[in-house]
Amino acid sequence: MDLASKNVESLVEPSTIKEIVKILKTNNRVCGSVGSLFTSQLQKFFHEMLNVYKVYSERISAAIAQQGAIATKMSLVRTMRSAKKEVLRLLITFIDKSGPPEAAPQEVAQGFIPPVLDPILGDYQRNIAGARDPEVLHLFTTVITKLRQNVQNDVPRVMEAVFECTLQMITTNFEDYPEHRIRFFEFLKSINQYCFPALFNIPAEHQKLVVDSVVWAMKHTERNIADTGLDILNELIQNVSKTPNVAQGFYQQFLLSLIQDVFAVMTDRLHKTGFRMQATLLRTMFHLVVNNDVTVPLFDPSTAAPGQTNHVFLRDHISNLLITSFPNLTRSQVSSFVDGMFDPKLDLPSFKTHCRDFLIQLKEFSVEDNSGLFRDEAEKEAREREQAIMARRSAVPGMLKPSEIVDEDL
């Protein structure tokens, strides 16, 4: 580092970069072992490490500007990117292992996070898609998960830098940038869980992008992405319902379209495995209307009939939507189904059964293997069978392996 302070060019020599990568990997392993005790060690070279990151970022950007996207395939650029990734991985490990007394959340948030924002976020935002490292998303997911309200004021800035540009990368199709896609929704989930108020401190157009991205996730054909999208939406609605100052505006802008989107996913044969959460979401959203928790109109008052209510409007809207989308259904079938959706007496298992019975009536599902709709019940039966077998075996001395015996004293 002393030589680099006099001659920056020495930092971009392949042998130097490889040595830096080796040093960072060693420090990462040490940090993983000693945890928050690593704080004093990191403080000794923290700013120099960020300067190295900045130098490599600038060199990579310059190479891409001169030679285009093909520059990311060059040996020197790939080596510099490896060093950048190791910087990010060391920061991820340190934040994840941080804790009092050496590295209390508030101290880490104040001492280590502000210097990280400019070099890392700025580089990520400026770079072309192929040069953006998914470790950046992983780093800020870890920051939010670990430091929580201590970094809440930084979240809008982080989202401004990574949100829109990453969304453009992953929504072009369902295949490109798979790691970015997974890390992006983990990042969004962490904000929703630990820094929820920050979602409403960003511009309105970005709030819409957040909801649109969650809807896009739950429509994804890859199961883990779709399940993550459903989980995020469920937690988002729960958080909104507990936040009166944002709830009504959110319902007015998004509730009707979200109900339609969840219906679209539930009636899509490719998303049967998410049925439990789909039914949970529909029940939650319908009951918001049934219980009069939505006080703003979901319809356009200027064109609505006098005395129109959200309950009547939603019932008519969903009935017309289903009749239009599934012409093989009769009005009586649709009416019976919609009546059940508004029934406040139906608990979740009964509501799921009601939805499942409706789906099996659809022409699209009638000739399909619908075992995915019964996944919860199948898993419950499997657990009960396993418990029964264990109970029978445990009743006979010597039948259980030592590893299968639960020691209640431990």
Steps between C-alpha positions, in 0.01 A plus 500: 500500500797732562616444142146551368476837676797616290415318178141388441608302192658241728150407619392384155790263443363144485740372766398779739130437444541129570688582820223738608239230431701257713527750788127578488407130499723442803343789687154372408575162657641665812193725526270200465682331788544785749181695419469848644855480641613566141385864532840635608673315217258631238537857626872486415446455125131582446548827308793361299282202403227735375758697303614176334136427416465848352816468289389167352150636438640795307734281295225255414265785399773654284565167327129454429472858370787437257423145386136441584344205681765262363743657749335302783646184342859629509737330744608818682143624539386164632787498751409850621138395534614205714671744736185715516292195582737407782466851647122458494517150650721621786254781575209253488673268747593787733148649505346156547734416791486845660353543846558659839718594672772536233262574210159612623244556221485877551880531496531290184222700331672829583864400454506254210191552285527867386850458344375189314202666329670724243765268351284187493156638414630750247702233322205260489262761362738630230620166371354301214285202598773243436742677736266529799586263784210321675710514817403869526136398546608231746703756696211743544259218580736404782535864609121543525441160663771551761487874571124554446368836623856632535527524119136585425591851384754354253253263335349754253850583376585131460175434315556795269836355398415130460126460457406624155820395319481147644131472420577583135757220496280226641163577340615482137434126519483218758850361431771769501690597817359227729719594798408867474134397490523296819707764681267779388191341656693411816595870518139607456382247758752630756376859457141387538584308819740733677473850349139509380446878557782569255284362215277805537789746515584441135336674200147384409617359166753282684229379737306382197813331368533314830145363472545423129822310571328289769218417258756411233675270751187309596424444129849360442522142374788418737344372820734661754460843338119464485484386863720791608272743314193359678673520839608861442150600393345331803735679739458829312120488542536406868739792558277743310197399708694590817601843364189722488673800343580305182232228497211677326717653228656158435160329482360760261795473265585131511243275673269432204784430256671274757183295545483457122869404479472239776192356326698486175781308669267263687315408180828442313582130486876574527461640853315223685777458758437851633131432561515525882646852498280608207189401698639670812552825308153495345337436835696785659414748223132406478462523876648851496195599297252280691613646834481857365872555560512663155332836544604655168307409181652229282288629212474831316238700695428721197370206296358282780132462579370690805553306821770279350713319760834323477333172597244514217751637249761230569240224487374617158853565371632154593185328367533672162873429491448126557211468255704677232816298567333159530204471262443133593379610845133574563384811685376287787845340540668841501241643737546213746877538490495878547254466791754276675782747440306760698397262779672621821416171675739298280830433677812450288467119453134542396587790272773290334255216444251745350763634257627152413149374421455797268832440319418135435181613322708695248553341163874579521536298824252219433745290295812589702686336786375717786711347777672839544171641632501239777867545598429623855271207573749252349785643710286483814409134432868417438600662832228313687606168342862565595402590857288184528790284376740667745251448785473129420878460474570695818262269691741210432835530681799497264303581183617865480852596394690720750477789253119470498460519878406844633669569833256723690775603745699673225 
